[in-house]
Coordinates of C-alpha atoms in Angstrom, one line a residue:
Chain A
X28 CA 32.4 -59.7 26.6
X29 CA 30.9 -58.9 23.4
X30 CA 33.3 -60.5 21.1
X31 CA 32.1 -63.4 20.2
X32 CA 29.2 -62.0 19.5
X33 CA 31.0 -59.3 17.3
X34 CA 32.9 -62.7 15.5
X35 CA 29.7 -64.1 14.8
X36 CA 27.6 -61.7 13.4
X37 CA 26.0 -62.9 10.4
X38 CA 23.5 -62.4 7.7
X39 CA 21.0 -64.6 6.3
X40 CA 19.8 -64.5 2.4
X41 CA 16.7 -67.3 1.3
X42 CA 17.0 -69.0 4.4
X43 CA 20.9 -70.1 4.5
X44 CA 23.6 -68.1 6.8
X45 CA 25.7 -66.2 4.5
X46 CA 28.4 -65.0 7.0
X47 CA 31.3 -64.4 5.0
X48 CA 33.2 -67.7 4.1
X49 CA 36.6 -66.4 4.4
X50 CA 35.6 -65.4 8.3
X51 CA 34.4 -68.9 9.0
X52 CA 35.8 -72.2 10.3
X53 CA 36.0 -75.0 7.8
X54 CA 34.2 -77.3 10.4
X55 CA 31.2 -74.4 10.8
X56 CA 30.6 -74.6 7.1
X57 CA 30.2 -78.1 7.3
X58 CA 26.6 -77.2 8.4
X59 CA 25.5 -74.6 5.9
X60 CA 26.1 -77.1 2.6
X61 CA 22.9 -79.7 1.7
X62 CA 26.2 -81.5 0.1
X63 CA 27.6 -84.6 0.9
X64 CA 30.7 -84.2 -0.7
X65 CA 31.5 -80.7 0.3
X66 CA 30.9 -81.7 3.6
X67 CA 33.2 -84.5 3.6
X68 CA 35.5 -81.9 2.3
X69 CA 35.1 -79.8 5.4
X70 CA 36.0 -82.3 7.3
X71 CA 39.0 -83.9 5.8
X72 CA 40.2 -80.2 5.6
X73 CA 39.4 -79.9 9.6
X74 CA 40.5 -83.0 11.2
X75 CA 43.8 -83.8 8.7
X76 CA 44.3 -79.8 9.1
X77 CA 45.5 -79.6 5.5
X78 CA 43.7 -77.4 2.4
X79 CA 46.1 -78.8 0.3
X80 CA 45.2 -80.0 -3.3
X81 CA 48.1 -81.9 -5.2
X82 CA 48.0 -81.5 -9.2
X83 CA 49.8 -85.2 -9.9
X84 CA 50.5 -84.3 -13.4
X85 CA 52.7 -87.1 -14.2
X86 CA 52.8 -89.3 -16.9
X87 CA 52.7 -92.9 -15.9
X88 CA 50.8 -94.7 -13.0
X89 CA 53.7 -95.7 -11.2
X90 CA 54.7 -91.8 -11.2
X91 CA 51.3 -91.0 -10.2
X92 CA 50.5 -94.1 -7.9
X93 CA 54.0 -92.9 -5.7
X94 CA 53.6 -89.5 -5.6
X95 CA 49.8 -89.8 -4.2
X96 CA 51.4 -92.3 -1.4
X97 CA 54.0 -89.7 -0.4
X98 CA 51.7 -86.7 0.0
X99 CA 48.7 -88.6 0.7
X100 CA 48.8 -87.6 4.5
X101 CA 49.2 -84.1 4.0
X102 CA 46.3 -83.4 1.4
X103 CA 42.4 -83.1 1.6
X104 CA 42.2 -83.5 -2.4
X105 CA 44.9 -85.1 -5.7
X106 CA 44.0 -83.6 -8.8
X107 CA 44.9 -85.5 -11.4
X108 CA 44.5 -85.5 -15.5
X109 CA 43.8 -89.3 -16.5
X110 CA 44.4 -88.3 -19.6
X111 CA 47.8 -87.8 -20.0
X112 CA 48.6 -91.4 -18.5
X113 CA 50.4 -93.5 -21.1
X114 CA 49.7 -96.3 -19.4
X115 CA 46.3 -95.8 -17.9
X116 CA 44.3 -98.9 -16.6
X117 CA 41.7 -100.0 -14.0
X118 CA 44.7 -101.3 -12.0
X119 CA 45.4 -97.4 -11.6
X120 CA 42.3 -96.0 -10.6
X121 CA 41.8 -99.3 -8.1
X122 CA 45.3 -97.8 -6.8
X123 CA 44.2 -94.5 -6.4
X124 CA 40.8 -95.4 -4.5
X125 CA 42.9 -97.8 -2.4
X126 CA 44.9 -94.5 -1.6
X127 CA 42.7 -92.0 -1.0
X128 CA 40.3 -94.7 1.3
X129 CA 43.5 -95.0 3.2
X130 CA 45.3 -91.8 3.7
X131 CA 41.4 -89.7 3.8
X132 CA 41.7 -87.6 0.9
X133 CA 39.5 -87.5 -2.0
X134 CA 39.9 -87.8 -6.6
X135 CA 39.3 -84.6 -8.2
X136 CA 40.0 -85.2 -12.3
X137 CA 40.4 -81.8 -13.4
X138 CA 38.9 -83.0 -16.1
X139 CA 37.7 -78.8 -17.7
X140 CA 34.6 -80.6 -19.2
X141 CA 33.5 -77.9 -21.6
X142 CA 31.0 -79.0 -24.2
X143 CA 27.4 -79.1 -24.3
X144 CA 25.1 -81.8 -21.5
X145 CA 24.8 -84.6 -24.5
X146 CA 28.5 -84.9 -24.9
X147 CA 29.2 -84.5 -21.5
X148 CA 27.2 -87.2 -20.5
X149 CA 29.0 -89.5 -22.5
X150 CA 32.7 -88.3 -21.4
X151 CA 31.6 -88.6 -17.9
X152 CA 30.6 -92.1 -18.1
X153 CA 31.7 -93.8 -20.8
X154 CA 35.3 -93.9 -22.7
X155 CA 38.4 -95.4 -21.4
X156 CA 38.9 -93.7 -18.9
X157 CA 35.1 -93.9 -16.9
X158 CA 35.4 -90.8 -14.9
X159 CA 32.3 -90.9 -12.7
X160 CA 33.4 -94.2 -11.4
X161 CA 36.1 -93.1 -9.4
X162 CA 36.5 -89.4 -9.2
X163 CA 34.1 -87.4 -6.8
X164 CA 34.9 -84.2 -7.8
X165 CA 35.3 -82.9 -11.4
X166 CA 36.2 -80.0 -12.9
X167 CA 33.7 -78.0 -14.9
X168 CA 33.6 -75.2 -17.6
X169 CA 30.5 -72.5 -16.7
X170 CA 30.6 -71.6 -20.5
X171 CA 28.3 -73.7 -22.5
X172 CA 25.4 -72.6 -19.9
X173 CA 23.8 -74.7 -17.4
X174 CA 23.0 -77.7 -19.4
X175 CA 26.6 -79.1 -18.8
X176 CA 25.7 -79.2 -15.5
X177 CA 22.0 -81.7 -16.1
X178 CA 24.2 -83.3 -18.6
X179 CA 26.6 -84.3 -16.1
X180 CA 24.4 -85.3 -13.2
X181 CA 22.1 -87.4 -15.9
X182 CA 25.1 -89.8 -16.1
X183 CA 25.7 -90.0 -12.1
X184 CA 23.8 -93.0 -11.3
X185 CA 23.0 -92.1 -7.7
X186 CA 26.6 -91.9 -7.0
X187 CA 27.8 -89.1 -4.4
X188 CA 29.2 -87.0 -7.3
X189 CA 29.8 -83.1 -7.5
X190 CA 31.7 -80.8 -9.3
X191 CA 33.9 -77.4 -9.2
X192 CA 33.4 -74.7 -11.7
X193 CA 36.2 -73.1 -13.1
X194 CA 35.3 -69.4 -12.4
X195 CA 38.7 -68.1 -13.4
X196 CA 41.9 -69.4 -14.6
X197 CA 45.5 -68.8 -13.6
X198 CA 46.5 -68.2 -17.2
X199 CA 47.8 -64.7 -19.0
X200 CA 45.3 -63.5 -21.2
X201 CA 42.3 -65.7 -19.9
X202 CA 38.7 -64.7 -21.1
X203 CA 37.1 -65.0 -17.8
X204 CA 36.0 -61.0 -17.7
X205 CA 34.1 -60.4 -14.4
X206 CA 30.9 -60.9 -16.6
X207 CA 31.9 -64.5 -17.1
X208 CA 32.4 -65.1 -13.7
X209 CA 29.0 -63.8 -12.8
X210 CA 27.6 -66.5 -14.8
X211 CA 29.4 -69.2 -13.1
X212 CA 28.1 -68.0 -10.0
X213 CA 24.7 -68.1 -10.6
X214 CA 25.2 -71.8 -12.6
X215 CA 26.6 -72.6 -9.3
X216 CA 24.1 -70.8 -6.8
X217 CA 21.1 -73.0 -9.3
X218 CA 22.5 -76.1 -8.6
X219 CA 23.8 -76.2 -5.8
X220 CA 23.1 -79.9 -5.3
X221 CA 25.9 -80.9 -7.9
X222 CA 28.4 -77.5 -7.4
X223 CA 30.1 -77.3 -4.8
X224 CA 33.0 -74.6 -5.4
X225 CA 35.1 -72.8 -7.7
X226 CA 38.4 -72.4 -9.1
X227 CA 38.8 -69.2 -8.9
X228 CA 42.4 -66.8 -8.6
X229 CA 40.3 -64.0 -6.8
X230 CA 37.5 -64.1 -4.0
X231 CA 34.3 -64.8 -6.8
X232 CA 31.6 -65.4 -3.7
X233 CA 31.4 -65.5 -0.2
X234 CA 28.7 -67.8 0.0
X235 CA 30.3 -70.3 2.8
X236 CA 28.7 -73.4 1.4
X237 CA 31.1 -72.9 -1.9
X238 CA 34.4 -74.0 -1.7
X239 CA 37.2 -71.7 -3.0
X240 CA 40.6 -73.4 -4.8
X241 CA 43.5 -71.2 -6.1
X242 CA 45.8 -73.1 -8.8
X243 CA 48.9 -71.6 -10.3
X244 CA 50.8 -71.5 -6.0
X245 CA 54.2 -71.9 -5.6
X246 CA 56.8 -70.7 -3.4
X247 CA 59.8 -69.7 -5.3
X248 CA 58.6 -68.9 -9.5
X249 CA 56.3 -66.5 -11.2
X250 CA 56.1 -67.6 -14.7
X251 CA 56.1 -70.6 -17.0
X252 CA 56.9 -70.3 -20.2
X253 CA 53.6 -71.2 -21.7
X254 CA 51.1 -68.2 -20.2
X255 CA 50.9 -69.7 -16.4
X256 CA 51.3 -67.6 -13.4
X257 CA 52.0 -68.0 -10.0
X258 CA 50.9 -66.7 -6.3
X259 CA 52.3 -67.8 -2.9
X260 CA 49.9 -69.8 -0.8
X261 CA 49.9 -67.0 1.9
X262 CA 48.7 -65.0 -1.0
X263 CA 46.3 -67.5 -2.2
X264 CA 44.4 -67.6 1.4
X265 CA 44.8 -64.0 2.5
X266 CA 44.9 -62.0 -0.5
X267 CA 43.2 -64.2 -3.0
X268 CA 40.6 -65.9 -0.6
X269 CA 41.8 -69.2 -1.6
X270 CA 40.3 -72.0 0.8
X271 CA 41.9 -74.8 -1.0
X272 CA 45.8 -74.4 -2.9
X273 CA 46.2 -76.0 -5.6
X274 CA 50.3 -77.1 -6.2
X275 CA 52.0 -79.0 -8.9
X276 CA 55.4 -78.3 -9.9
X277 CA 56.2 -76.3 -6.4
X278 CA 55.8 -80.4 -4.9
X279 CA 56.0 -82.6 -7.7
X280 CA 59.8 -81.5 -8.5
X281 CA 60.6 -81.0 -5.3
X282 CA 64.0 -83.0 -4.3
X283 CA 61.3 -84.5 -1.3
X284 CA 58.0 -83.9 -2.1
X285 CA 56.3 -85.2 0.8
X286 CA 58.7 -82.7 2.5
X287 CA 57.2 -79.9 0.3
X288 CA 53.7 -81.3 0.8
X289 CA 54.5 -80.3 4.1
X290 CA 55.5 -76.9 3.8
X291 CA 52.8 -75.9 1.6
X292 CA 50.6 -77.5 3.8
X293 CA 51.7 -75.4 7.0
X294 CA 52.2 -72.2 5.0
X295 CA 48.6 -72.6 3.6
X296 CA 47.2 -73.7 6.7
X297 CA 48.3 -70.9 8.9
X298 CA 47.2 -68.4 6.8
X299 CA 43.9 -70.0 6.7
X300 CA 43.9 -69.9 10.3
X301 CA 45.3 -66.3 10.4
X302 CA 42.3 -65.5 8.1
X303 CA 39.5 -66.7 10.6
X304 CA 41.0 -65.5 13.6
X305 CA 41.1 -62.3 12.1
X306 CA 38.3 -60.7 13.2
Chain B
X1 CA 30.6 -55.0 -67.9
X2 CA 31.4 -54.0 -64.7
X3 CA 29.5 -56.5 -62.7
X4 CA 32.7 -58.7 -62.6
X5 CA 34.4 -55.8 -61.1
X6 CA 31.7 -55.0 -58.6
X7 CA 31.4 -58.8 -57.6
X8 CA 35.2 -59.0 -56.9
X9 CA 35.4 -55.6 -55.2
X10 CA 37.4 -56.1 -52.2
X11 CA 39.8 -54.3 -49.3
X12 CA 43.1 -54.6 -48.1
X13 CA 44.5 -55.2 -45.0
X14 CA 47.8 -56.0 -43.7
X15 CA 48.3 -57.0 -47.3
X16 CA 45.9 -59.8 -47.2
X17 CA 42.5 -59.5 -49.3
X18 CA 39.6 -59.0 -47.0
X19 CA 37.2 -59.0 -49.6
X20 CA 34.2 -60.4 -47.4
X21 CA 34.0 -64.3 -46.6
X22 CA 30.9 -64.8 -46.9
X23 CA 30.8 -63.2 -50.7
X24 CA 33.7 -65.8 -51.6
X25 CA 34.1 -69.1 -53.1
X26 CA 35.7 -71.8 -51.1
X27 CA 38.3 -72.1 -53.7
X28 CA 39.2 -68.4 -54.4
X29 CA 39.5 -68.5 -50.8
X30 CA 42.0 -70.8 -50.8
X31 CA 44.4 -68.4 -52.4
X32 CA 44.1 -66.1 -49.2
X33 CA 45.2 -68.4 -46.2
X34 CA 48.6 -69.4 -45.5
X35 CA 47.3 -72.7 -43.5
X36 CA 47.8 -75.7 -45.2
X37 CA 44.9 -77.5 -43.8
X38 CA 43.1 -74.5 -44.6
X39 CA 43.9 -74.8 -48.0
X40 CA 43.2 -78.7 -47.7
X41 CA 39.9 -78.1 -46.5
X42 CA 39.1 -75.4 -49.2
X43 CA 40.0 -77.9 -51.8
X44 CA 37.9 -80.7 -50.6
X45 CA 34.7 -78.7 -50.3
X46 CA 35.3 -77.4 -54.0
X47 CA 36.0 -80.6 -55.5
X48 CA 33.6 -82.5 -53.8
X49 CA 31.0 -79.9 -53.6
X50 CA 30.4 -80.5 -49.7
X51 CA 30.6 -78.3 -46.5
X52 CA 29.0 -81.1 -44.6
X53 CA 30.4 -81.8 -41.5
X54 CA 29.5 -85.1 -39.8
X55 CA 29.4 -85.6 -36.0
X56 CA 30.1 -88.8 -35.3
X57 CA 28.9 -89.0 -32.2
X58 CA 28.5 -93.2 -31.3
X59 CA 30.0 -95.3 -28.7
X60 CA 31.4 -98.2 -30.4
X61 CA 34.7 -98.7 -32.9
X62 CA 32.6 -100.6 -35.3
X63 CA 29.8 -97.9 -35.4
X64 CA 32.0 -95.4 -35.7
X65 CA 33.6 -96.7 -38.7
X66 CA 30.6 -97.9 -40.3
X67 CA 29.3 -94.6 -39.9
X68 CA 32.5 -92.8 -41.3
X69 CA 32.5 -95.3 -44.6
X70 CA 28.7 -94.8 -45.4
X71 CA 28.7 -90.5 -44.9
X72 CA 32.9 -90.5 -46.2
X73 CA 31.8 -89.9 -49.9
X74 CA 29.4 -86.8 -49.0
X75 CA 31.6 -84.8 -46.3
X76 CA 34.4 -82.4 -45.9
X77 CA 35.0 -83.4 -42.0
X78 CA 34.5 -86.5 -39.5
X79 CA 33.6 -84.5 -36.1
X80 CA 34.5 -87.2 -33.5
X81 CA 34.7 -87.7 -29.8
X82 CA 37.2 -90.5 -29.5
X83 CA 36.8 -90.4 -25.8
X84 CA 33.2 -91.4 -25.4
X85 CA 34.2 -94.9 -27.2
X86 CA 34.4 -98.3 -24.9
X87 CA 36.4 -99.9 -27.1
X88 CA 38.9 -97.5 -28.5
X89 CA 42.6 -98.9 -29.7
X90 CA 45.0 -98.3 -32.1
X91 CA 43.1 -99.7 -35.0
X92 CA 40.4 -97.5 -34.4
X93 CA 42.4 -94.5 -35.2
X94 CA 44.0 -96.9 -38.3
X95 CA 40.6 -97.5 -40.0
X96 CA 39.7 -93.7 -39.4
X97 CA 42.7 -92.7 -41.1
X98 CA 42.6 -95.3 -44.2
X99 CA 38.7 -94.0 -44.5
X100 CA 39.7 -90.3 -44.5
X101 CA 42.0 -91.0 -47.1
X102 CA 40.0 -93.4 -49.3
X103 CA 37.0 -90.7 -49.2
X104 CA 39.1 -87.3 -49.1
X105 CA 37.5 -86.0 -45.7
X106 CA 39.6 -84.5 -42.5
X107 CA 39.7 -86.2 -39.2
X108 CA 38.4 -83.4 -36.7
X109 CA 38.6 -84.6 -33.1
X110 CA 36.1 -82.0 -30.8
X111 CA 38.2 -82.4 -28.1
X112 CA 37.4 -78.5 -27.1
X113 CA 40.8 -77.8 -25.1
X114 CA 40.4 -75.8 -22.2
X115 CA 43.8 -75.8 -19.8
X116 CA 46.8 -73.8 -19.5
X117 CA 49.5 -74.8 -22.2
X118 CA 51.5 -77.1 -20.7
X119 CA 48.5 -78.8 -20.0
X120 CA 46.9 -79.2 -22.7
X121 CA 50.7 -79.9 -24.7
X122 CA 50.4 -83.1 -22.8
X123 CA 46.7 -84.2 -23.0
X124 CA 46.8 -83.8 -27.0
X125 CA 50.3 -85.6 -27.3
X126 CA 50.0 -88.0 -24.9
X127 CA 47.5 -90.1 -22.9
X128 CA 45.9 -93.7 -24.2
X129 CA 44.4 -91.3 -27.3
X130 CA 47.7 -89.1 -28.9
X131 CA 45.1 -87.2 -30.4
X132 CA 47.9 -85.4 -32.0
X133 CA 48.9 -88.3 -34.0
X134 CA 46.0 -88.9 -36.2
X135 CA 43.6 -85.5 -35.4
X136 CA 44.9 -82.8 -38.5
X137 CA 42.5 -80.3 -37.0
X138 CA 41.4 -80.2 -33.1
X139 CA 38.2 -77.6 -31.8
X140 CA 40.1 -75.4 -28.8
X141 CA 38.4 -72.9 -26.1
X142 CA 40.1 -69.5 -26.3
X143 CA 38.8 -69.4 -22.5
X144 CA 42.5 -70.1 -21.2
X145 CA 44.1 -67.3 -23.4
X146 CA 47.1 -67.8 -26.2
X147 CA 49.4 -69.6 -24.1
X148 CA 46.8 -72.7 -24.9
X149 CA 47.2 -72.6 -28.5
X150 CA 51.3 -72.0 -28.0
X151 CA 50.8 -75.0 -25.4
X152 CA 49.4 -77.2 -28.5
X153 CA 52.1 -76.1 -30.9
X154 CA 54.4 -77.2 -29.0
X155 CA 53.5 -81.0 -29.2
X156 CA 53.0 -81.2 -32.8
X157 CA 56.5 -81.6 -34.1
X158 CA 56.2 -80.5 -37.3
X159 CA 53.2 -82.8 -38.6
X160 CA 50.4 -80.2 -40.5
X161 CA 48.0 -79.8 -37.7
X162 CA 45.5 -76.9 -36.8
X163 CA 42.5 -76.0 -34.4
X164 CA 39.4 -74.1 -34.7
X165 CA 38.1 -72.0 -31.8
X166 CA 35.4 -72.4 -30.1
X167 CA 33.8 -68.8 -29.7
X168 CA 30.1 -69.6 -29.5
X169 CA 28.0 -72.2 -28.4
X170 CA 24.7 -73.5 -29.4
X171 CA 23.8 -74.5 -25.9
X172 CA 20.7 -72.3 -23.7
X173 CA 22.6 -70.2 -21.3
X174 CA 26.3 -70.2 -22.5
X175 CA 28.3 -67.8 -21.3
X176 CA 30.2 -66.5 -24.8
X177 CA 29.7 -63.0 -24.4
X178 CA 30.2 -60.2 -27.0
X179 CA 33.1 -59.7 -25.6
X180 CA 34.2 -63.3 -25.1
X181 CA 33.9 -63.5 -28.9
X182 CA 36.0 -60.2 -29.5
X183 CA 38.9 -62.2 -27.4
X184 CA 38.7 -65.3 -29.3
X185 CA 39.1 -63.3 -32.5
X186 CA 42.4 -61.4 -31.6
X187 CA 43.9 -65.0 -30.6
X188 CA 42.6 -65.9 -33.6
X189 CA 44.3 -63.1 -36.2
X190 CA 47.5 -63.8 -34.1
X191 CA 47.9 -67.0 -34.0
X192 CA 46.8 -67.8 -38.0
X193 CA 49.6 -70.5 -38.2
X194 CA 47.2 -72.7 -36.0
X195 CA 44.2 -71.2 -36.0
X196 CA 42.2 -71.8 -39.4
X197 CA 38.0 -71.1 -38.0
X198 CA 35.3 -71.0 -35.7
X199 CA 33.1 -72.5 -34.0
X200 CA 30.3 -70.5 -34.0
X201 CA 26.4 -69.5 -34.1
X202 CA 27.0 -66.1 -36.0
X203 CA 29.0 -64.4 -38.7
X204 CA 31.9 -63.2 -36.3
X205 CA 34.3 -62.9 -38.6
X206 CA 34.3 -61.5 -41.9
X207 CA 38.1 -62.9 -42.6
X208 CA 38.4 -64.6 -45.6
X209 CA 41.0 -67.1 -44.3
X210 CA 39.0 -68.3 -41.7
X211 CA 36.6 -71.0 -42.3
X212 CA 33.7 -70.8 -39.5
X213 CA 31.7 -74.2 -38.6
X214 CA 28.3 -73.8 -37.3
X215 CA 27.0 -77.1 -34.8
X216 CA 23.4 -77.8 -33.9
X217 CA 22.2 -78.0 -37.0
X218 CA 19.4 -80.0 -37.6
X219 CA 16.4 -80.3 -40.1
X220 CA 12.8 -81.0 -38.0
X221 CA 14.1 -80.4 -34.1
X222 CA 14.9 -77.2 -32.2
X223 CA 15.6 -78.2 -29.1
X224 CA 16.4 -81.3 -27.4
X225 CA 16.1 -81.9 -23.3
X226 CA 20.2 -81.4 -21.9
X227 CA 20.0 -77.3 -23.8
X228 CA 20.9 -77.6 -26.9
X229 CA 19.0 -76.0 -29.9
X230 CA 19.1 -76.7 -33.4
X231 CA 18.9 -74.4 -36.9
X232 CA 18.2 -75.6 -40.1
X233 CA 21.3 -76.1 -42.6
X234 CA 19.8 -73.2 -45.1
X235 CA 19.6 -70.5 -41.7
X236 CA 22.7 -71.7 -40.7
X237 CA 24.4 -71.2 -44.1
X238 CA 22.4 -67.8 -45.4
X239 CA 21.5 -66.3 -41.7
X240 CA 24.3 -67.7 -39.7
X241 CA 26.8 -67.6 -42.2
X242 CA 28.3 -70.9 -41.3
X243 CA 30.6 -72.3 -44.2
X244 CA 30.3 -75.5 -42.6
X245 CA 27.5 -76.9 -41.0
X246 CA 28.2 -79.4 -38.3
X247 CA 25.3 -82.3 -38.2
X248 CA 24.9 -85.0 -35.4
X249 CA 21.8 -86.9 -34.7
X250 CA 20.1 -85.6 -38.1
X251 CA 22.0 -87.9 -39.7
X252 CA 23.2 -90.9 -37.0
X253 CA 19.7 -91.2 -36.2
X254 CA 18.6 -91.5 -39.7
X255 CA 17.3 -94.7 -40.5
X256 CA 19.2 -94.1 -44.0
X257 CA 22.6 -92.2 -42.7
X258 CA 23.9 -92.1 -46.3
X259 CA 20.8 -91.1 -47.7
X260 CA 20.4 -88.2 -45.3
X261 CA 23.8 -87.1 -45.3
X262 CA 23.1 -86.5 -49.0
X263 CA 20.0 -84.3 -48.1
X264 CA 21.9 -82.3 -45.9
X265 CA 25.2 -81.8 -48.2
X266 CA 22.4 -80.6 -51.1
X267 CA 21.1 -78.5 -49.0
X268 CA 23.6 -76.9 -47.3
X269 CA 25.9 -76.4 -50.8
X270 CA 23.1 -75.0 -52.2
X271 CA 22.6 -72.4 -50.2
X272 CA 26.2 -71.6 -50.0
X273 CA 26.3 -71.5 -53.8
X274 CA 23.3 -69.2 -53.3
X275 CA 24.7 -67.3 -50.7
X276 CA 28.0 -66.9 -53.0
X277 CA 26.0 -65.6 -56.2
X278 CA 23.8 -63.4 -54.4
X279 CA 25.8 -59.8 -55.1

């Protein structure tokens, strides 16, 4: 039987195996990343069986601190904007790690750093809100050129730290032309020691060491009022090549969210499954 | 004499005079924006003869403030990055304000927003900064598309505020593209109740109601090590065709900040009045 053979057929490009991520297992791409914190990824994703991200945009820590502990054992990663706490303090972020030790996911601030290495380095480390203390993965803008990138991993400290560039956006009107997510790839193929996915709403690489998450999924709407748009996370993994959905609203205002953090969670899942299997 | 005539030569279009920027006094400019800020900001520079632009760049309350009271006499805007500060509180923002007043300078916070609109409604209303609340004008990536400068309007409750887009960078390697720049205009010239400029390393806009601010200017570097490069205030001013130049650590790291913010403001109006006369 030549099928597994057929399944596994692969290429390789400067030394790494460059079978197509979407056709691979999350646990096989734990081998093909140098990263620590994609692999830890990985394997959140394949022994919790979730690539569910949570977007916890709420407004005050008790909001935030309860929603995390009700979908905490359904997602591999809880985005969150710090920034929009009223009531932010170290009491919160203590909370969070507390969480996220205990129910195995990890702190992505979707922070959309943007500005050039200097400033960077400062907003990373210093301010109120101390982001490279307690969130492993950030979000990153490819558009001020690589030196956002040194910038940001001057001010790491020899913490595990990484970061997902945002390749695309889920917005109408976006300027992310295909020639701007070129650049973001090769930022992210160059430093590949500190990048270790993208945000993306389409499939922007195949390279299985990067990690692929799809904001703007939820089950039932379309459109917001202010420009965002909306996929289904079937859609997301299959169409999209999503590895990771993103959800906010879809869970957040959910009557039960950990009930919704559930759904999304199978409905994402199977089609990730569906997607590998379908060879 | 019809050198008066062929100095003030201008065209039409959409009823507003396009007679070029760059050809223009800040004050006749004032005239052709319907912006209040806008209008603000033309009548600082005229009256105090300053397109100097101060980035206050430090890490403490007390150095920012001493920094704001010694360059306030000689500068049109106080650049700031509230969110690198350690020590940042209500006061802060008090003593900003009481110094922009006092000294007739804008508070500029270069927060360079870069979510979808409901996001970014919340991050520049709310959150332990309300940047909203004391910021008049706010720098903005046009990376998102309109619905981010909608998202912004919708959290300032009628209080004057504006923005000025970011369409270039000064950093090695940035990704704003010909085309990138093209988009940010069109938000730009539709959304002229918010948007009063540019951020920018070129003259890419010819628009007489918008005011473009050029960053990285510096007078003996031209490079640092994170990727960003430096002009001089004259090139930025005469070659650039910045209105306003935007200068950091040429001034911070001045052992005299005053003294060198005064050096800068000569030589930067200078060649403005130079650039102005030159027909």
């Amino acid at each position: 039987d030549t099928s597994i053979v057929t399944k596994e057929k692969s290429s390789c490009k400067n030394g790494i195996d460059v079978m197509d991520r979407k056709k691979r297992s999350f646990e096989s791409r734990t081998s093909v990343t140098n990263h620590p914190l994609a692999r830890k990824l990985f394997e959140i994703m394949s022994s919790k069986k979730t690539n569910l991200c949570v977007a916890a945009d709420v407004t005050t820590s008790a909001e935030l601190i309860s929603l995390a502990e009700k979908v905490g054992p359904h997602i591999c990663l809880l985005k969150t904007h710090i920034d929009i706490l009223t009531d932010f303090s170290k009491e919160t972020v203590e909370s969070l790690k507390e969480l996220a030790a205990t129910h195995n996911f990890m702190l992505f601030e979707d922070r959309k750093f943007g500005d050039i290495g200097s400033t960077v380095a400062s907003q990373y480390s210093g301010g109120a809100y101390n982001i490279v203390d307690w969130a492993e993965l950030v979000t990153v803008h490819g558009l001020p050129g690589d030196g956002i990138i040194k910038g940001l991993m001057s001010a790491i400290n020899g913490r595990p730290r990484g970061c997902v560039l945002v390749s695309e956006m889920s917005s109408s009107g976006a300027l992310t032309s295909q020639e701007y997510v070129s650049g973001c790839c090769k930022i992210a193929e160059n430093h590949t020691y500190f990048v270790i996915g993208f945000v993306s709403q389409s499939n922007v690489s195949s390279d299985p060491r990067f990690i692929l998450l799809t904001p703007g999924v939820q089950l039932d709407k379309s459109v917001d009022g202010l420009g965002q748009q909306y996929v289904t996370p079937r859609a997301a993994v299959l169409e999209r090549g999503a590895d990771i959905i993103i959800v906010g609203r879809g869970i957040r205002e959910a009557e039960d969210p950990e009930a919704a953090a559930i759904k999304y969670k199978e409905e994402a899942f199977s089609a990730y499954l569906e997607r590998i299997e379908a060879q």
